[in-house]
Structures are given as structure tokens and as C-alpha cells.
Short mmCIF file of C-alpha atoms in Angstrom, two decimals:
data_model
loop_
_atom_site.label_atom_id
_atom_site.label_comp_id
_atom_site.label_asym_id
_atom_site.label_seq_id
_atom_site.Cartn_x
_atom_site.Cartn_y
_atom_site.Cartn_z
CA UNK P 19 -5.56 67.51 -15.10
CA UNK P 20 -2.11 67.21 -12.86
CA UNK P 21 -1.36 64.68 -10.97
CA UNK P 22 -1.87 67.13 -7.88
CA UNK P 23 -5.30 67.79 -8.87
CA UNK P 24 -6.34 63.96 -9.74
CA UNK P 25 -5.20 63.05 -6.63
CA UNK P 26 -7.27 65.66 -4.52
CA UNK P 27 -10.11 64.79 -6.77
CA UNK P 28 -10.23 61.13 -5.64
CA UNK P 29 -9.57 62.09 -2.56
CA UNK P 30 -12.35 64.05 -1.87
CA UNK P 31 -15.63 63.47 -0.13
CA UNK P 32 -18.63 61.75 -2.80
CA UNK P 33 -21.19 64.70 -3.49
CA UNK P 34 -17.95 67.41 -2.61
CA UNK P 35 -16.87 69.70 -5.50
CA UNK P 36 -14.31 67.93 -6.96
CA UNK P 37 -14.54 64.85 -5.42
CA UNK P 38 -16.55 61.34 -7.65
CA UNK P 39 -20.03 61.22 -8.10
CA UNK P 40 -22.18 58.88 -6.25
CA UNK P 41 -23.56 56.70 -8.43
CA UNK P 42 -27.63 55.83 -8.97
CA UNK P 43 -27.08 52.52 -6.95
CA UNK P 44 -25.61 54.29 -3.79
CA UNK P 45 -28.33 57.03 -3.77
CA UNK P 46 -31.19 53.61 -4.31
CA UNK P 47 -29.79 51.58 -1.44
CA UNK P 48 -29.39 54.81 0.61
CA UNK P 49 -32.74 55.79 -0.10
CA UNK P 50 -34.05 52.32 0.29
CA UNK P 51 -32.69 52.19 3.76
CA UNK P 52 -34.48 55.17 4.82
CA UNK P 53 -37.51 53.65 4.02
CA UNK P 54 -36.72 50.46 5.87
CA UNK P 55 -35.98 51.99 8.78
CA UNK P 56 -39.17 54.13 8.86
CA UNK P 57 -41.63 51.02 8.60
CA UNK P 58 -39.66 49.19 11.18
CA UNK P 59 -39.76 52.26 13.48
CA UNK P 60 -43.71 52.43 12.85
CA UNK P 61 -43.56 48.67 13.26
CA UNK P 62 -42.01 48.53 16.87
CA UNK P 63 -43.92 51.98 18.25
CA UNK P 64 -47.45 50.07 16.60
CA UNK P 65 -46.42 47.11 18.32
CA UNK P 66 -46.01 49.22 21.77
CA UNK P 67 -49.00 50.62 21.49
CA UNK P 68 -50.91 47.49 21.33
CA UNK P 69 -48.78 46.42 24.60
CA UNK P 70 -50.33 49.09 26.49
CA UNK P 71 -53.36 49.19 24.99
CA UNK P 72 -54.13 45.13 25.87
CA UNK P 73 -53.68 45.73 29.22
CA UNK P 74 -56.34 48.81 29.66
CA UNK P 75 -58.73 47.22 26.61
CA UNK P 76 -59.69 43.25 28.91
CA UNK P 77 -60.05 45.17 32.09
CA UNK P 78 -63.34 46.88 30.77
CA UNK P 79 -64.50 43.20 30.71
CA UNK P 80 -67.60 42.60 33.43
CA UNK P 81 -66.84 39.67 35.60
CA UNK P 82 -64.42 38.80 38.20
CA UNK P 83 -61.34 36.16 37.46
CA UNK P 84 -61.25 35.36 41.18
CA UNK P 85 -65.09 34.33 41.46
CA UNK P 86 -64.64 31.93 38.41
CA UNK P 87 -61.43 30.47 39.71
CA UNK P 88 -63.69 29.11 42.95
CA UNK P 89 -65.99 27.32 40.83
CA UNK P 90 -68.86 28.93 42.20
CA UNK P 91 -68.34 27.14 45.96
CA UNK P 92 -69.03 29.34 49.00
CA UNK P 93 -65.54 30.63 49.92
CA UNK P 94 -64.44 33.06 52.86
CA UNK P 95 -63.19 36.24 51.99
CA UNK P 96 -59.64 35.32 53.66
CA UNK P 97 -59.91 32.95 50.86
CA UNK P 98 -60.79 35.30 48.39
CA UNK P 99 -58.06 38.01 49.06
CA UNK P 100 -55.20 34.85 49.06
CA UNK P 101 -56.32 34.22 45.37
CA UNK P 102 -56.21 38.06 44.66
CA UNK P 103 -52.89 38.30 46.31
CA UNK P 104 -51.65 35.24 44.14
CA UNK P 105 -52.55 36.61 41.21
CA UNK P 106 -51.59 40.46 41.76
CA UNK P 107 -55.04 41.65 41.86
CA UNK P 108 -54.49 43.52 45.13
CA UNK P 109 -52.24 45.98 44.19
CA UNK P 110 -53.35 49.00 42.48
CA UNK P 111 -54.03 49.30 39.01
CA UNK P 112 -50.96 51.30 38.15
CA UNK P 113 -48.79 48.86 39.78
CA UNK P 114 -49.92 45.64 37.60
CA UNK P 115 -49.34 47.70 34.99
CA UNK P 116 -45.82 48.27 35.48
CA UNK P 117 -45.48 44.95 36.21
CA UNK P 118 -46.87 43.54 32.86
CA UNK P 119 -44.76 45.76 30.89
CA UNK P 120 -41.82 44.89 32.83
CA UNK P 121 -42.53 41.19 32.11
CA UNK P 122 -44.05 41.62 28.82
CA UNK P 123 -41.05 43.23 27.20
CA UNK P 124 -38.87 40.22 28.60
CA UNK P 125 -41.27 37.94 27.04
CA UNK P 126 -43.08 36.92 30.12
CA UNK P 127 -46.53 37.19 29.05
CA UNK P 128 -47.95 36.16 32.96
CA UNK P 129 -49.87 32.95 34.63
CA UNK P 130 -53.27 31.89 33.06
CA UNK P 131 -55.85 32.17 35.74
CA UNK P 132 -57.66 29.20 34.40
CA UNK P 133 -54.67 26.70 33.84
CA UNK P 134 -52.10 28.04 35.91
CA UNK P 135 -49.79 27.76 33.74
CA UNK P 136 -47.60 30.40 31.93
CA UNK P 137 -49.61 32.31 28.97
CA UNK P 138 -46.34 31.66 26.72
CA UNK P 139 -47.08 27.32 26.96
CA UNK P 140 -50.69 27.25 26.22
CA UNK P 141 -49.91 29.78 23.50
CA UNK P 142 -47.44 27.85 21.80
CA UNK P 143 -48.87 24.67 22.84
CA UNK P 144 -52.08 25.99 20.43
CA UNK P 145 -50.18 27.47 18.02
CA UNK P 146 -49.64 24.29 15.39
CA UNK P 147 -53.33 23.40 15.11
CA UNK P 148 -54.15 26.85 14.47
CA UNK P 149 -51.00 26.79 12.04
CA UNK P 150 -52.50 23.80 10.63
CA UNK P 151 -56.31 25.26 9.91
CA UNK P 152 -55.57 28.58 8.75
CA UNK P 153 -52.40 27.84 6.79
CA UNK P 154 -54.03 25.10 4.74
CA UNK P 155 -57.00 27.39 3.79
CA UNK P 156 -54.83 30.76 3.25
CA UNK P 157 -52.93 28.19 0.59
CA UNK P 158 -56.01 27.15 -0.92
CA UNK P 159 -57.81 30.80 -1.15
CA UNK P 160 -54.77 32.28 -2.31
CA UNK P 161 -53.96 29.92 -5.20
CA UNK P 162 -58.09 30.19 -5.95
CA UNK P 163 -58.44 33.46 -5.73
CA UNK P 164 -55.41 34.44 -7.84
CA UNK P 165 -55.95 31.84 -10.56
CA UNK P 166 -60.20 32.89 -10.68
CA UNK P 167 -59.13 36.62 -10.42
CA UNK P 168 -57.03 36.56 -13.49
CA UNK P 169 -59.21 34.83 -15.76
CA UNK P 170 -62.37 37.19 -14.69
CA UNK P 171 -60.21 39.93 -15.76
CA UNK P 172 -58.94 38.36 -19.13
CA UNK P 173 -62.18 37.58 -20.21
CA UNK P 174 -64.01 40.55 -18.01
CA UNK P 175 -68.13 40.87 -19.03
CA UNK P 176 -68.42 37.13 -20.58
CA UNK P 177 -70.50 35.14 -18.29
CA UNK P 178 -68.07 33.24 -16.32
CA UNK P 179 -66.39 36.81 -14.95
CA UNK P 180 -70.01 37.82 -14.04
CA UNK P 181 -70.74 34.10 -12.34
CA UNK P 182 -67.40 34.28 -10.36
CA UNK P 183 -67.48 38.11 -9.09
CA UNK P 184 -71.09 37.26 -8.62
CA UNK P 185 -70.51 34.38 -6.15
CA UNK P 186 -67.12 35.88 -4.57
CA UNK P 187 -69.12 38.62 -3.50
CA UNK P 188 -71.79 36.66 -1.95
CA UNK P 189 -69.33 34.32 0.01
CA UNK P 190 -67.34 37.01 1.06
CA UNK P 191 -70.89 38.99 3.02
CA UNK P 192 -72.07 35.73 4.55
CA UNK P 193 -70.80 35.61 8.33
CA UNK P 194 -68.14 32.48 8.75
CA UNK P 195 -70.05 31.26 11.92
CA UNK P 196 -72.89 30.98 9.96
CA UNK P 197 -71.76 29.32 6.65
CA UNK P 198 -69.81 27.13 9.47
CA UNK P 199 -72.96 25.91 11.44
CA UNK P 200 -74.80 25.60 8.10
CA UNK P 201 -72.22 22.93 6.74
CA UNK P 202 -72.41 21.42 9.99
CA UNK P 203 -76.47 20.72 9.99
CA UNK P 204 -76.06 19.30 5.92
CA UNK P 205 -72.71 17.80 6.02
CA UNK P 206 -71.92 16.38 9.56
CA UNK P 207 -75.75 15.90 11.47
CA UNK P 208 -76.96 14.77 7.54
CA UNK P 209 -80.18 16.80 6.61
CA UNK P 210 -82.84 15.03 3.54
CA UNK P 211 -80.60 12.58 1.75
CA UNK P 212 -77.66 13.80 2.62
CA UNK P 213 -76.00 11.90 5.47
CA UNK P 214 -73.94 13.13 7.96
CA UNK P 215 -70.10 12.37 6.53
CA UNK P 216 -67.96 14.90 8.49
CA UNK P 217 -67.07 15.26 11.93
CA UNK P 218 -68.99 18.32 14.24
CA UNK P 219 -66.09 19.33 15.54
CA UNK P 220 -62.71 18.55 17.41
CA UNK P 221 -59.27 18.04 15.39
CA UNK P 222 -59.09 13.88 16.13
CA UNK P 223 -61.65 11.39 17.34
CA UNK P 224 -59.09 9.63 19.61
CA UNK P 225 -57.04 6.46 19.40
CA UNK P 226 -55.58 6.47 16.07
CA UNK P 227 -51.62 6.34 15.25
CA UNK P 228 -49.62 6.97 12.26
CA UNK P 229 -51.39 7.44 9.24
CA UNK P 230 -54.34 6.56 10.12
CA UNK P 231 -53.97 9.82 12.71
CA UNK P 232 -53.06 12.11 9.59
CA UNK P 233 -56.18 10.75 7.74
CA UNK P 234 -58.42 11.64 10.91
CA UNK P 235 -57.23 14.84 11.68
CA UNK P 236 -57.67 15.53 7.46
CA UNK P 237 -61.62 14.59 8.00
CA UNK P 238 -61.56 16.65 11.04
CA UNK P 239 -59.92 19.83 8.56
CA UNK P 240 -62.50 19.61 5.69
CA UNK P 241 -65.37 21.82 6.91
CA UNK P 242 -63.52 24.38 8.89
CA UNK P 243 -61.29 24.96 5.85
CA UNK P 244 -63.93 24.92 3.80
CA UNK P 245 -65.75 27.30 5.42
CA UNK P 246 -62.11 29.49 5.44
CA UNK P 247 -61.63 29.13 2.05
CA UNK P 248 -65.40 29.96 0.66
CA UNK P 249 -65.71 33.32 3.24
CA UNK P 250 -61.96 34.61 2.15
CA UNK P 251 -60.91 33.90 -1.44
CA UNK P 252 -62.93 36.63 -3.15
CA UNK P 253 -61.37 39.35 -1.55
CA UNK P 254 -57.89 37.84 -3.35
CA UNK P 255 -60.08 37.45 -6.38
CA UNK P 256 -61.50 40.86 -6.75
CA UNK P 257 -58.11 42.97 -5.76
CA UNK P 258 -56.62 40.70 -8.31
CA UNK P 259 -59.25 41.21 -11.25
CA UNK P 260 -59.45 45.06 -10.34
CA UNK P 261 -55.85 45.04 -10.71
CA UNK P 262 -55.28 43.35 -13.58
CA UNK P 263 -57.99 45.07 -15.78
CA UNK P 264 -55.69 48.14 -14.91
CA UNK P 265 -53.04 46.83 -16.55
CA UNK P 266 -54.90 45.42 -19.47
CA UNK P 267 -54.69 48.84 -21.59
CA UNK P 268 -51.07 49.28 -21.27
CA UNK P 269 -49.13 49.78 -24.30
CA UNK P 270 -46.39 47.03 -23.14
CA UNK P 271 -49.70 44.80 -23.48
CA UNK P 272 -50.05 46.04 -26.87
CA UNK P 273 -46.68 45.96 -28.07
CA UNK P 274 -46.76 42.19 -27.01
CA UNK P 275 -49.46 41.16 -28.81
CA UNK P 276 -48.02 42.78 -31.85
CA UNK P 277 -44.77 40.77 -31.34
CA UNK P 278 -46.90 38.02 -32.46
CA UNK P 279 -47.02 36.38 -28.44
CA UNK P 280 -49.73 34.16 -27.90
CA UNK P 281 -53.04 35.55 -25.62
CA UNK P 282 -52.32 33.06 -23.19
CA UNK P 283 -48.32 33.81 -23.17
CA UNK P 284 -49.49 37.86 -22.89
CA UNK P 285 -51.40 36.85 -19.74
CA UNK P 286 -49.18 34.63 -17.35
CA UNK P 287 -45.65 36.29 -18.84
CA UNK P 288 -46.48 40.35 -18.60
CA UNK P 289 -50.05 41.27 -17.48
CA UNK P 290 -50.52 39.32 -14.18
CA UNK P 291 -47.21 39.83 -12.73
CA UNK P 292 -47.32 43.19 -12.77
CA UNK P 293 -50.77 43.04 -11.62
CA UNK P 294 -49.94 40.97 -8.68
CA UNK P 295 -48.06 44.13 -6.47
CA UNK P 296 -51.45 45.15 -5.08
CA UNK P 297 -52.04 41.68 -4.50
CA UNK P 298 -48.89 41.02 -2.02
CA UNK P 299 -49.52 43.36 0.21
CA UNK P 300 -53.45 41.33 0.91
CA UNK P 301 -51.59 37.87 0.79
CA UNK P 302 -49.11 39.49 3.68
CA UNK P 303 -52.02 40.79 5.82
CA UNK P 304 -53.52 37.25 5.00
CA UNK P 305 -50.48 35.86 6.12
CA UNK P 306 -50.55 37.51 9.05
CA UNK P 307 -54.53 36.30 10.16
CA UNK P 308 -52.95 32.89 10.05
CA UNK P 309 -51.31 33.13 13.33
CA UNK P 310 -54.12 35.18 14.44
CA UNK P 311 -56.48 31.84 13.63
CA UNK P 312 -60.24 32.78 12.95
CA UNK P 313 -61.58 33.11 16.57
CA UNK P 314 -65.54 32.67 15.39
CA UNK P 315 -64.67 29.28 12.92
CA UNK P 316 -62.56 28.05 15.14
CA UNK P 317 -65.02 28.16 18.18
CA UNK P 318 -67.89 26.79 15.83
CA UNK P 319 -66.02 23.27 15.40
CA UNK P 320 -64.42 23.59 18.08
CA UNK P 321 -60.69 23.47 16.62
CA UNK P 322 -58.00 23.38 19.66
CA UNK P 323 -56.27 26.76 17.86
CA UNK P 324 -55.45 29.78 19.16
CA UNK P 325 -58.99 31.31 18.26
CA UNK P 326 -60.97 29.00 20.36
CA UNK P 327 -58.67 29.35 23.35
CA UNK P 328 -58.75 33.32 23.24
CA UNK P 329 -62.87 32.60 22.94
CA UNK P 330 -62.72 30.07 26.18
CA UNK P 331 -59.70 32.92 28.24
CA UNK P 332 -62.77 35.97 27.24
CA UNK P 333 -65.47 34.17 29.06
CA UNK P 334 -63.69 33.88 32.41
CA UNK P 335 -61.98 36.53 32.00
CA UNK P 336 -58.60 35.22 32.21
CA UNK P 337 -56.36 38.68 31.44
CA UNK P 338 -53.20 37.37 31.37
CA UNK P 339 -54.40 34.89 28.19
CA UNK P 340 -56.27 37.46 27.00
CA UNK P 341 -53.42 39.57 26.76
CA UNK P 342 -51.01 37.69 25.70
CA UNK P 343 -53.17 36.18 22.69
CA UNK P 344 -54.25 39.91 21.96
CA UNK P 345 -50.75 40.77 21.17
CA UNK P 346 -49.72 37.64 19.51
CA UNK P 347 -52.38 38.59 17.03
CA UNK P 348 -52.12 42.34 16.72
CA UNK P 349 -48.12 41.36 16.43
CA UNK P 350 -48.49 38.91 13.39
CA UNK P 351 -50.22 41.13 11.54
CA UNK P 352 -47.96 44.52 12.04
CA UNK P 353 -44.90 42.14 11.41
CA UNK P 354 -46.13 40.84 8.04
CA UNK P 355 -47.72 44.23 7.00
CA UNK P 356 -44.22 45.66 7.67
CA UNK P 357 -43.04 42.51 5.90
CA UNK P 358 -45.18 43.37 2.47
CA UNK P 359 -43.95 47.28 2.82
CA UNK P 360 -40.07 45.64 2.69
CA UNK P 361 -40.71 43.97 -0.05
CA UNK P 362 -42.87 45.90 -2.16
CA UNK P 363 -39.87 48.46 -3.00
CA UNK P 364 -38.34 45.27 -4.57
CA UNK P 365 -41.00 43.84 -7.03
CA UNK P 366 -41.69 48.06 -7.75
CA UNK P 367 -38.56 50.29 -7.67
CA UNK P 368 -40.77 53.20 -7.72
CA UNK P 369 -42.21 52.71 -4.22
CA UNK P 370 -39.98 54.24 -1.13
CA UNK P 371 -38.34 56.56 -3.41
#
């Protein structure tokens, strides 16, 4: 090749007759970006769409704000239209609309009816308790679940994978609200010999400092998370055993064991991590519920989370909580789904392509 020709060759476009190749790692990233971008496109028109849809959704709700904001006295109806006009509820229905996406998409999510306060400060005033509750039991499930998952599979048919699958799948059909107000009546009112040793509900009793606080809001944590932790690890536990007996008659497994590697080493070094990609994409969505809070457990013990607030904004109704709560939750869950479909292309190359 000339000189002439070399240097046209370089010069030229990548993919152009004549010009350099572009090389597997280009055409991944490239690829990989396409994929990005479509899950983040899905992610922001989903998270429109529950915008609008909040708004429409709480106004099918029977009772009036207005009524409940009176306290039940005898008002005029002067009165009555002042609290209307306050609040918006005078204008037509088409014009609040406007208005709450106008606000909403500057992150004004309104006025609480109830509090009068903006939705955005009771929101993120009950935010850490509900951080607090659901994180600590999404921990605990997780690790549970994953660690009794794996060992059901390795030793699938024996007695203790029938006695685990066998429980997880009872847990996991019982209602929370129920298994919540049954481990109140044994284990805070006391029922035969047991006494009553937990707290029926609240986060603190009231008066305590330092570490003598952290120890009372701990006693306060132990049934609700329970209660978490019992109703959601088998779903972990089952996606991770049903994974993992997938793997268990691949030839890599094989050619391990003939290596001379240990059962044990087999397990924890090549079957479960493969086995774990189905398993991120539930510990995402559980990830997810954890902002969300669990509206029914929390409102059984009566946990000062985000749950129990969106239970307490439903019975007035107070639509601008409502709202706002609604698409806190439906937004923590499309941002960590969209989270898990970013990073499953990285643990599996063979995804996005």
C-alpha cells in the first residue's frame, strides 16, 4: 500500500470502504447506549403517565375535602365557597388540572388540606421512619431469602428444601395486616402465658434521649419488621431456588466439580452468582417498595411512615397528599425498575444486545 492510499485509508470514515474497522467495544457501548436511552425514555413517559393519571384516579373518591376541613360545625355557605376558593376547588376541573401539572413538574406537589402545609414537608418529614421500617426488613428478607433460597436448591427434595418452600409459601399468602394484628394479640396484649413484651404500636413511647431513644424506637421496630420480613422473604427465596436449580445442570458446573473444587466452593464461587441475575431485578423492585413503605403494616402499628400518612390523607380525602404520595410511590418503583434494567446488561452482556 502507498503512502497515498494509507493515508486516505486512515482517513476515512469507521464502517466506510477503506476506512478502520470499528472495533467489538465501540459497536457494545454503542449498542449499550441505545438501550439506556430506551428504558430511560419508558422511564420518564411511565412516570408522566402516573402524573396525570393521580390527578383523575383520587377524584373518584366519595366525600368532600371542604366538609371535613369544618370539623363537622354548622358553617354558612359564604363560608363554604371561601374554603373552596382557598383551595382551588371552584374552578373547573380542567383548570386544576393545568394547574397541578404546572406545579407538579416544578416540584410543587400543592397544600395538604388537613395540615396546611405543603405536600413536599409532610412527605419528607415521613420519609426517614418509613426509610427506617422498610429498609431494615428489605435487608433482613433479602439476606434470608437469598441465603434459604440457595441451600433449598443445593440440596432440592431433602426435607429441609421441602420445610422451607413449604413455609415460604405459606407466609408469603397470609395478608400482612393480619399476621400484623395476630403478633399484636400474642406478643404485645400477652395471650395464655405469654405476656405482652412489645409495644402496640407508635415508633417511641416518649421522653427518652440518646441511647436509650435508639433502644426504644428498636422495641418499637420488632413486630412491624417482623411481620415485613415473614410476608416478603419467600418470594426472594423461591426466584432464587427456581433460578439456581436452572443452573445446576450446566456443564461449567460439571467441569468444576471435575477440577476437583469442593461442593461448597462449586456453590458460592460459580452456581449462585450466575443464578442471582433473575434475582436483581426482584431486590430492585424491592428496593423500590421501600420508599413506597407498606401502607396496610404500617397503619396496623401505627408507624409515622409514609404508608400510614397516605392511609390518614385517603380518609379525608386530602388530594393534594394523596397525590403527591401516589407519585412518590409509583416514582420509586419505575426509577429502581429502570435502575435493575441499567444494570442487568452489566452482570449479563447478552441482555440489550
Amino acid at each position: 500500500m502507498t503512502a497515498d492510499a494509507a493515508s486516505a485509508a486512515a482517513s476515512a470514515p469507521a464502517g466506510a470502504p477503506g476506512g478502520p474497522a470499528r472495533g467489538p467495544r465501540a459497536r457494545t457501548g454503542a449498542s449499550y447506549l441505545r438501550y439506556g436511552a430506551g428504558k430511560v425514555g419508558g422511564a420518564a413517559v411511565s412516570l408522566l403517565a402516573v402524573l396525570l393519571t393521580s390527578f383523575f384516579l383520587f377524584r373518584l373518591i366519595p366525600g368532600d375535602p371542604v366538609k371535613y376541613m369544618t370539623g363537622g360545625r354548622q358553617v354558612s355557605a359564604e363560608q363554604l365557597a371561601a374554603y373552596r376558593r382557598e383551595f382551588g376547588l371552584d374552578l373547573p376541573l380542567w383548570e386544576q388540572f393545568t394547574d397541578y401539572c404546572r406545579k407538579a413538574l416544578t416540584g410543587d406537589l400543592g397544600t395538604s388540606y388537613q395540615f396546611r402545609a405543603p405536600v413536599i414537608d409532610k412527605i419528607t418529614e415521613a420519609l426517614p421512619n418509613t426509610l427506617l421500617l422498610t429498609g431494615t426488613a428489605f435487608v433482613l428478607y433479602t439476606a434470608l431469602g437469598i441465603l434459604l433460597g440457595t441451600r433449598s436448591a443445593w440440596r432440592h427434595g431433602g426435607l429441609g428444601d421441602r420445610l422451607n418452600t413449604g413455609l415460604a409459601l405459606t407466609l408469603y399468602s397470609i395478608p400482612s395486616f393480619w399476621l400484623g394484628l395476630l403478633l399484636i394479640i400474642v406478643f404485645s396484649v400477652g395471650m395464655g402465658p405469654v405476656p405482652g413484651l412489645f409495644p402496640t404500636g407508635g415508633m417511641e413511647s416518649g421522653g427518652e434521649e440518646g441511647f436509650a431513644y435508639v433502644v426504644d424506637v428498636a422495641h418499637h421496630l420488632v413486630l412491624p419488621v417482623v411481620t415485613l420480613v415473614a410476608v416478603d422473604y419467600g418470594q426472594t427465596l423461591l426466584v432464587t431456588r427456581s433460578a439456581l436449580l436452572d443452573e445446576m445442570g450446566s456443564d461449567y458446573l460439571t467441569t468444576a466439580r471435575a477440577k476437583g473444587l469442593r461442593d461448597d466452593l462449586v456453590r458460592r464461587r460459580h452456581a449462585v452468582p450466575n443464578a442471582l441475575l433473575p434475582t436483581v431485578t426482584l431486590v430492585f423492585i424491592n428496593l423500590g417498595r421501600t420508599v413506597a413503605g407498606v401502607i396496610l403494616v404500617e397503619t396496623v402499628f401505627s408507624w409515622p411512615g409514609l404508608g400510614g400518612l397516605f392511609y390518614q390523607a385517603l380518609s379525608v380525602p386530602d388530594l393534594p397528599l394523596v397525590q403527591g404520595l401516589f407519585f412518590v410511590f409509583a416514582a420509586a418503583v419505575i426509577i429502581m425498575n429502570t435502575l435493575a434494567d441499567l444494570i442487568y446488561p452489566l452482570l449479563d452482556p447478552r441482555v440489550g444486545r
